[in-house]
């Protein structure tokens, strides 16, 4: 079974700062990769996903993530955060062709105005 | 399109009592998932349905948890009897097929006292 590790539990930034959240997974086979976001008081929603092709994936709200297969990583980035990016971010992985989604513990991002 | 609906949103019960949660997935989604999210952790899959059949319930504590999906649409998750460690948010998700993007409901926050 695959496992997912998110490096930071809580990140605090000022507006306009750059954001990078780390995600590593342990699984030797082909994977699908996801980042989900949960804004305060809202439900989990998909930010971006990687199935195949270009390892640099662009998602909603200016977020992007890069899949580095050799490092088993799928880090999330945003060049300039806004106060509205305050949320909890979850990395998730499933083995290709498998349904079972494994989530990391999440990173809480607080953006100060 | 309407999202995944869940009720109730909050529930407080005493240990050894029973509780039930309801989920209505997005119309046309064949696959339905129940997750448990304990504070500070990522969601953990409890059970997955494909139409009205169980695909995976390997992480469902079957001595106290049960779930059903009648007619392949709505689903209920029941806990009987509840324990203190069952305090968590119970998330329902659905997807069009068994792999790929999952759409999450708002969750039910259960507190067991």
mmCIF file of C-alpha atoms in Angstrom:
data_model
loop_
_atom_site.group_PDB
_atom_site.id
_atom_site.type_symbol
_atom_site.label_atom_id
_atom_site.label_comp_id
_atom_site.label_asym_id
_atom_site.label_seq_id
_atom_site.Cartn_x
_atom_site.Cartn_y
_atom_site.Cartn_z
ATOM 1 C CA UNK A 1 0.000 0.000 0.000
ATOM 2 C CA UNK A 2 1.164 3.494 -0.727
ATOM 3 C CA UNK A 3 1.790 6.158 1.919
ATOM 4 C CA UNK A 4 1.980 9.925 1.600
ATOM 5 C CA UNK A 5 4.152 12.319 3.567
ATOM 6 C CA UNK A 6 3.605 16.060 3.720
ATOM 7 C CA UNK A 7 6.595 17.899 5.057
ATOM 8 C CA UNK A 8 5.008 20.837 6.823
ATOM 9 C CA UNK A 9 2.172 20.797 9.304
ATOM 10 C CA UNK A 10 1.592 24.550 9.369
ATOM 11 C CA UNK A 11 2.945 27.279 7.121
ATOM 12 C CA UNK A 12 2.468 30.997 7.787
ATOM 13 C CA UNK A 13 3.119 33.486 4.996
ATOM 14 C CA UNK A 14 2.531 37.101 4.124
ATOM 15 C CA UNK A 15 0.561 38.080 1.064
ATOM 16 C CA UNK A 16 2.605 38.079 -2.158
ATOM 17 C CA UNK A 17 5.080 35.563 -0.741
ATOM 18 C CA UNK A 18 5.783 32.403 -2.676
ATOM 19 C CA UNK A 19 4.457 29.079 -1.447
ATOM 20 C CA UNK A 20 5.848 25.598 -1.832
ATOM 21 C CA UNK A 21 4.379 22.578 -0.083
ATOM 22 C CA UNK A 22 6.234 19.305 -0.140
ATOM 23 C CA UNK A 23 4.665 15.914 -0.808
ATOM 24 C CA UNK A 24 6.430 12.580 -1.059
ATOM 25 C CA UNK A 25 4.885 9.193 -1.562
ATOM 26 C CA UNK A 26 6.087 5.662 -1.219
ATOM 27 C CA UNK A 27 5.028 3.355 -4.014
ATOM 28 C CA UNK A 28 7.159 1.758 -6.660
ATOM 29 C CA UNK A 29 4.615 1.601 -9.446
ATOM 30 C CA UNK A 30 2.794 4.100 -11.609
ATOM 31 C CA UNK A 31 0.657 6.563 -9.706
ATOM 32 C CA UNK A 32 -1.991 9.220 -10.074
ATOM 33 C CA UNK A 33 -1.334 12.295 -7.944
ATOM 34 C CA UNK A 34 -3.687 14.916 -6.542
ATOM 35 C CA UNK A 35 -3.713 18.029 -4.463
ATOM 36 C CA UNK A 36 -6.952 18.816 -2.665
ATOM 37 C CA UNK A 37 -7.729 22.031 -0.792
ATOM 38 C CA UNK A 38 -10.173 22.730 2.002
ATOM 39 C CA UNK A 39 -11.005 26.399 2.577
ATOM 40 C CA UNK A 40 -12.387 27.353 5.995
ATOM 41 C CA UNK A 41 -15.941 26.108 6.334
ATOM 42 C CA UNK A 42 -15.939 24.449 2.931
ATOM 43 C CA UNK A 43 -15.572 20.919 1.666
ATOM 44 C CA UNK A 44 -12.523 19.305 0.111
ATOM 45 C CA UNK A 45 -12.094 20.241 -3.525
ATOM 46 C CA UNK A 46 -9.629 19.292 -6.207
ATOM 47 C CA UNK A 47 -6.845 21.784 -6.850
ATOM 48 C CA UNK A 48 -4.985 19.844 -9.514
ATOM 49 C CA UNK A 49 -4.149 16.335 -10.640
ATOM 50 C CA UNK A 50 -1.496 14.441 -12.521
ATOM 51 C CA UNK A 51 -2.186 11.252 -14.438
ATOM 52 C CA UNK A 52 0.450 11.269 -17.189
ATOM 53 C CA UNK A 53 2.248 13.519 -19.663
ATOM 54 C CA UNK A 54 3.846 16.855 -18.779
ATOM 55 C CA UNK A 55 5.086 16.551 -15.186
ATOM 56 C CA UNK A 56 4.370 20.229 -14.561
ATOM 57 C CA UNK A 57 0.668 20.497 -13.893
ATOM 58 C CA UNK A 58 -1.317 23.701 -13.640
ATOM 59 C CA UNK A 59 -4.416 23.877 -11.501
ATOM 60 C CA UNK A 60 -6.968 26.406 -10.413
ATOM 61 C CA UNK A 61 -6.224 29.747 -8.767
ATOM 62 C CA UNK A 62 -2.638 29.959 -10.027
ATOM 63 C CA UNK A 63 -1.398 26.780 -8.370
ATOM 64 C CA UNK A 64 0.953 24.355 -10.061
ATOM 65 C CA UNK A 65 2.668 21.133 -9.068
ATOM 66 C CA UNK A 66 5.654 19.266 -10.403
ATOM 67 C CA UNK A 67 5.905 15.488 -10.459
ATOM 68 C CA UNK A 68 9.499 14.302 -10.049
ATOM 69 C CA UNK A 69 9.388 10.556 -10.461
ATOM 70 C CA UNK A 70 12.973 9.958 -9.318
ATOM 71 C CA UNK A 71 12.245 11.721 -6.044
ATOM 72 C CA UNK A 72 8.721 10.300 -5.567
ATOM 73 C CA UNK A 73 7.592 13.877 -5.079
ATOM 74 C CA UNK A 74 4.679 16.052 -6.138
ATOM 75 C CA UNK A 75 5.310 19.492 -4.668
ATOM 76 C CA UNK A 76 2.716 22.241 -4.857
ATOM 77 C CA UNK A 77 3.700 25.821 -5.685
ATOM 78 C CA UNK A 78 2.214 29.249 -6.063
ATOM 79 C CA UNK A 79 4.426 32.247 -6.910
ATOM 80 C CA UNK A 80 2.392 34.851 -5.032
ATOM 81 C CA UNK A 81 -0.189 33.927 -2.414
ATOM 82 C CA UNK A 82 -3.270 35.873 -1.448
ATOM 83 C CA UNK A 83 -5.143 36.049 1.835
ATOM 84 C CA UNK A 84 -7.841 33.884 0.228
ATOM 85 C CA UNK A 85 -5.347 31.014 -0.110
ATOM 86 C CA UNK A 86 -5.625 30.403 3.610
ATOM 87 C CA UNK A 87 -6.730 26.779 3.749
ATOM 88 C CA UNK A 88 -5.678 23.219 4.458
ATOM 89 C CA UNK A 89 -3.923 21.436 1.604
ATOM 90 C CA UNK A 90 -3.853 17.667 1.161
ATOM 91 C CA UNK A 91 -1.694 15.613 -1.149
ATOM 92 C CA UNK A 92 -3.200 12.298 -2.276
ATOM 93 C CA UNK A 93 -1.994 9.347 -4.309
ATOM 94 C CA UNK A 94 -3.455 6.244 -5.860
ATOM 95 C CA UNK A 95 -1.808 3.471 -7.776
ATOM 96 C CA UNK A 96 -2.638 3.603 -11.491
ATOM 97 C CA UNK A 97 -5.759 1.571 -12.094
ATOM 98 C CA UNK A 98 -6.557 1.400 -8.392
ATOM 99 C CA UNK A 99 -9.315 3.361 -6.750
ATOM 100 C CA UNK A 100 -7.893 3.610 -3.256
ATOM 101 C CA UNK A 101 -6.778 7.162 -2.535
ATOM 102 C CA UNK A 102 -4.167 7.634 0.203
ATOM 103 C CA UNK A 103 -3.982 11.088 1.745
ATOM 104 C CA UNK A 104 -1.207 12.896 3.526
ATOM 105 C CA UNK A 105 -1.857 14.469 6.918
ATOM 106 C CA UNK A 106 -2.370 17.891 5.391
ATOM 107 C CA UNK A 107 -0.647 21.273 5.643
ATOM 108 C CA UNK A 108 -2.438 24.252 7.096
ATOM 109 C CA UNK A 109 -1.505 27.441 5.241
ATOM 110 C CA UNK A 110 -2.194 30.789 6.875
ATOM 111 C CA UNK A 111 -1.694 33.888 4.751
ATOM 112 C CA UNK A 112 -1.427 37.154 6.631
ATOM 113 C CA UNK A 113 -2.870 40.220 4.944
ATOM 114 C CA UNK B 1 -24.463 20.506 -10.961
ATOM 115 C CA UNK B 2 -25.424 19.684 -7.400
ATOM 116 C CA UNK B 3 -22.609 18.415 -5.222
ATOM 117 C CA UNK B 4 -22.421 15.567 -2.746
ATOM 118 C CA UNK B 5 -24.925 16.067 0.045
ATOM 119 C CA UNK B 6 -24.448 14.849 3.598
ATOM 120 C CA UNK B 7 -26.490 15.036 6.759
ATOM 121 C CA UNK B 8 -26.402 15.803 9.544
ATOM 122 C CA UNK B 9 -23.529 18.296 9.554
ATOM 123 C CA UNK B 10 -22.872 17.893 13.250
ATOM 124 C CA UNK B 11 -23.706 15.219 15.786
ATOM 125 C CA UNK B 12 -22.889 14.845 19.457
ATOM 126 C CA UNK B 13 -23.583 11.524 21.156
ATOM 127 C CA UNK B 14 -22.490 9.666 24.249
ATOM 128 C CA UNK B 15 -20.298 6.603 24.036
ATOM 129 C CA UNK B 16 -22.172 3.352 23.472
ATOM 130 C CA UNK B 17 -24.956 5.174 21.625
ATOM 131 C CA UNK B 18 -25.613 4.613 17.939
ATOM 132 C CA UNK B 19 -25.512 7.140 15.110
ATOM 133 C CA UNK B 20 -26.206 7.165 11.390
ATOM 134 C CA UNK B 21 -24.970 9.410 8.608
ATOM 135 C CA UNK B 22 -26.548 9.887 5.217
ATOM 136 C CA UNK B 23 -24.970 10.676 1.847
ATOM 137 C CA UNK B 24 -26.427 11.501 -1.535
ATOM 138 C CA UNK B 25 -23.767 11.438 -4.280
ATOM 139 C CA UNK B 26 -23.648 13.447 -7.464
ATOM 140 C CA UNK B 27 -26.244 12.185 -9.909
ATOM 141 C CA UNK B 28 -24.847 9.518 -12.195
ATOM 142 C CA UNK B 29 -21.786 8.771 -10.095
ATOM 143 C CA UNK B 30 -21.436 5.032 -9.780
ATOM 144 C CA UNK B 31 -18.763 5.027 -7.098
ATOM 145 C CA UNK B 32 -19.313 6.182 -3.535
ATOM 146 C CA UNK B 33 -16.755 6.390 -0.739
ATOM 147 C CA UNK B 34 -16.911 6.925 3.005
ATOM 148 C CA UNK B 35 -13.851 8.378 4.704
ATOM 149 C CA UNK B 36 -12.990 9.030 8.332
ATOM 150 C CA UNK B 37 -10.896 12.106 9.070
ATOM 151 C CA UNK B 38 -9.519 12.352 12.585
ATOM 152 C CA UNK B 39 -8.298 15.767 13.684
ATOM 153 C CA UNK B 40 -4.781 16.430 12.397
ATOM 154 C CA UNK B 41 -4.854 13.583 9.891
ATOM 155 C CA UNK B 42 -5.831 13.132 6.287
ATOM 156 C CA UNK B 43 -8.991 11.285 5.290
ATOM 157 C CA UNK B 44 -8.842 7.503 5.598
ATOM 158 C CA UNK B 45 -11.014 5.324 3.372
ATOM 159 C CA UNK B 46 -13.528 3.231 5.281
ATOM 160 C CA UNK B 47 -15.564 1.702 2.479
ATOM 161 C CA UNK B 48 -16.099 2.003 -1.257
ATOM 162 C CA UNK B 49 -19.228 1.084 -3.213
ATOM 163 C CA UNK B 50 -19.504 0.521 -6.927
ATOM 164 C CA UNK B 51 -23.220 0.966 -7.638
ATOM 165 C CA UNK B 52 -24.747 -0.954 -4.723
ATOM 166 C CA UNK B 53 -21.938 -3.466 -4.276
ATOM 167 C CA UNK B 54 -19.033 -3.194 -1.836
ATOM 168 C CA UNK B 55 -15.635 -2.964 -3.545
ATOM 169 C CA UNK B 56 -13.454 -2.496 -0.481
ATOM 170 C CA UNK B 57 -14.320 -2.437 3.209
ATOM 171 C CA UNK B 58 -10.965 -3.628 4.498
ATOM 172 C CA UNK B 59 -10.537 -0.640 6.820
ATOM 173 C CA UNK B 60 -14.085 -0.606 8.146
ATOM 174 C CA UNK B 61 -14.286 -1.708 11.817
ATOM 175 C CA UNK B 62 -17.041 -4.194 11.107
ATOM 176 C CA UNK B 63 -17.757 -4.975 14.728
ATOM 177 C CA UNK B 64 -19.303 -1.525 15.119
ATOM 178 C CA UNK B 65 -19.494 0.140 11.706
ATOM 179 C CA UNK B 66 -21.854 -0.779 8.909
ATOM 180 C CA UNK B 67 -22.740 0.837 5.611
ATOM 181 C CA UNK B 68 -25.173 0.256 2.837
ATOM 182 C CA UNK B 69 -26.030 1.750 -0.501
ATOM 183 C CA UNK B 70 -29.520 0.796 -1.464
ATOM 184 C CA UNK B 71 -30.458 1.041 -5.143
ATOM 185 C CA UNK B 72 -26.976 2.270 -5.957
ATOM 186 C CA UNK B 73 -27.685 5.891 -5.043
ATOM 187 C CA UNK B 74 -27.930 7.119 -1.423
ATOM 188 C CA UNK B 75 -25.806 5.588 1.281
ATOM 189 C CA UNK B 76 -25.894 5.397 5.060
ATOM 190 C CA UNK B 77 -23.027 4.779 7.447
ATOM 191 C CA UNK B 78 -23.869 3.575 10.943
ATOM 192 C CA UNK B 79 -21.844 3.268 14.118
ATOM 193 C CA UNK B 80 -23.180 1.078 16.899
ATOM 194 C CA UNK B 81 -22.018 1.336 19.618
ATOM 195 C CA UNK B 82 -19.868 4.449 19.363
ATOM 196 C CA UNK B 83 -16.532 4.820 21.128
ATOM 197 C CA UNK B 84 -14.649 7.954 22.096
ATOM 198 C CA UNK B 85 -12.078 7.305 19.359
ATOM 199 C CA UNK B 86 -14.819 7.507 16.720
ATOM 200 C CA UNK B 87 -14.870 11.292 17.138
ATOM 201 C CA UNK B 88 -13.972 12.524 13.666
ATOM 202 C CA UNK B 89 -15.345 14.057 10.502
ATOM 203 C CA UNK B 90 -17.027 11.492 8.254
ATOM 204 C CA UNK B 91 -16.702 12.399 4.612
ATOM 205 C CA UNK B 92 -18.652 11.034 1.717
ATOM 206 C CA UNK B 93 -17.258 11.282 -1.798
ATOM 207 C CA UNK B 94 -18.367 10.112 -5.204
ATOM 208 C CA UNK B 95 -16.788 9.654 -8.595
ATOM 209 C CA UNK B 96 -18.035 8.852 -12.057
ATOM 210 C CA UNK B 97 -15.910 5.736 -12.239
ATOM 211 C CA UNK B 98 -13.756 3.920 -9.749
ATOM 212 C CA UNK B 99 -10.591 5.848 -10.571
ATOM 213 C CA UNK B 100 -9.816 9.508 -11.059
ATOM 214 C CA UNK B 101 -11.243 12.556 -9.388
ATOM 215 C CA UNK B 102 -13.405 12.196 -6.304
ATOM 216 C CA UNK B 103 -15.911 14.860 -5.293
ATOM 217 C CA UNK B 104 -16.362 15.379 -1.578
ATOM 218 C CA UNK B 105 -19.345 16.368 0.515
ATOM 219 C CA UNK B 106 -19.180 18.803 3.445
ATOM 220 C CA UNK B 107 -18.788 16.017 5.997
ATOM 221 C CA UNK B 108 -20.433 15.180 9.300
ATOM 222 C CA UNK B 109 -18.531 16.154 12.421
ATOM 223 C CA UNK B 110 -19.136 13.525 15.095
ATOM 224 C CA UNK B 111 -18.258 14.128 18.717
ATOM 225 C CA UNK B 112 -18.502 11.178 21.097
ATOM 226 C CA UNK B 113 -18.508 12.139 24.777
#
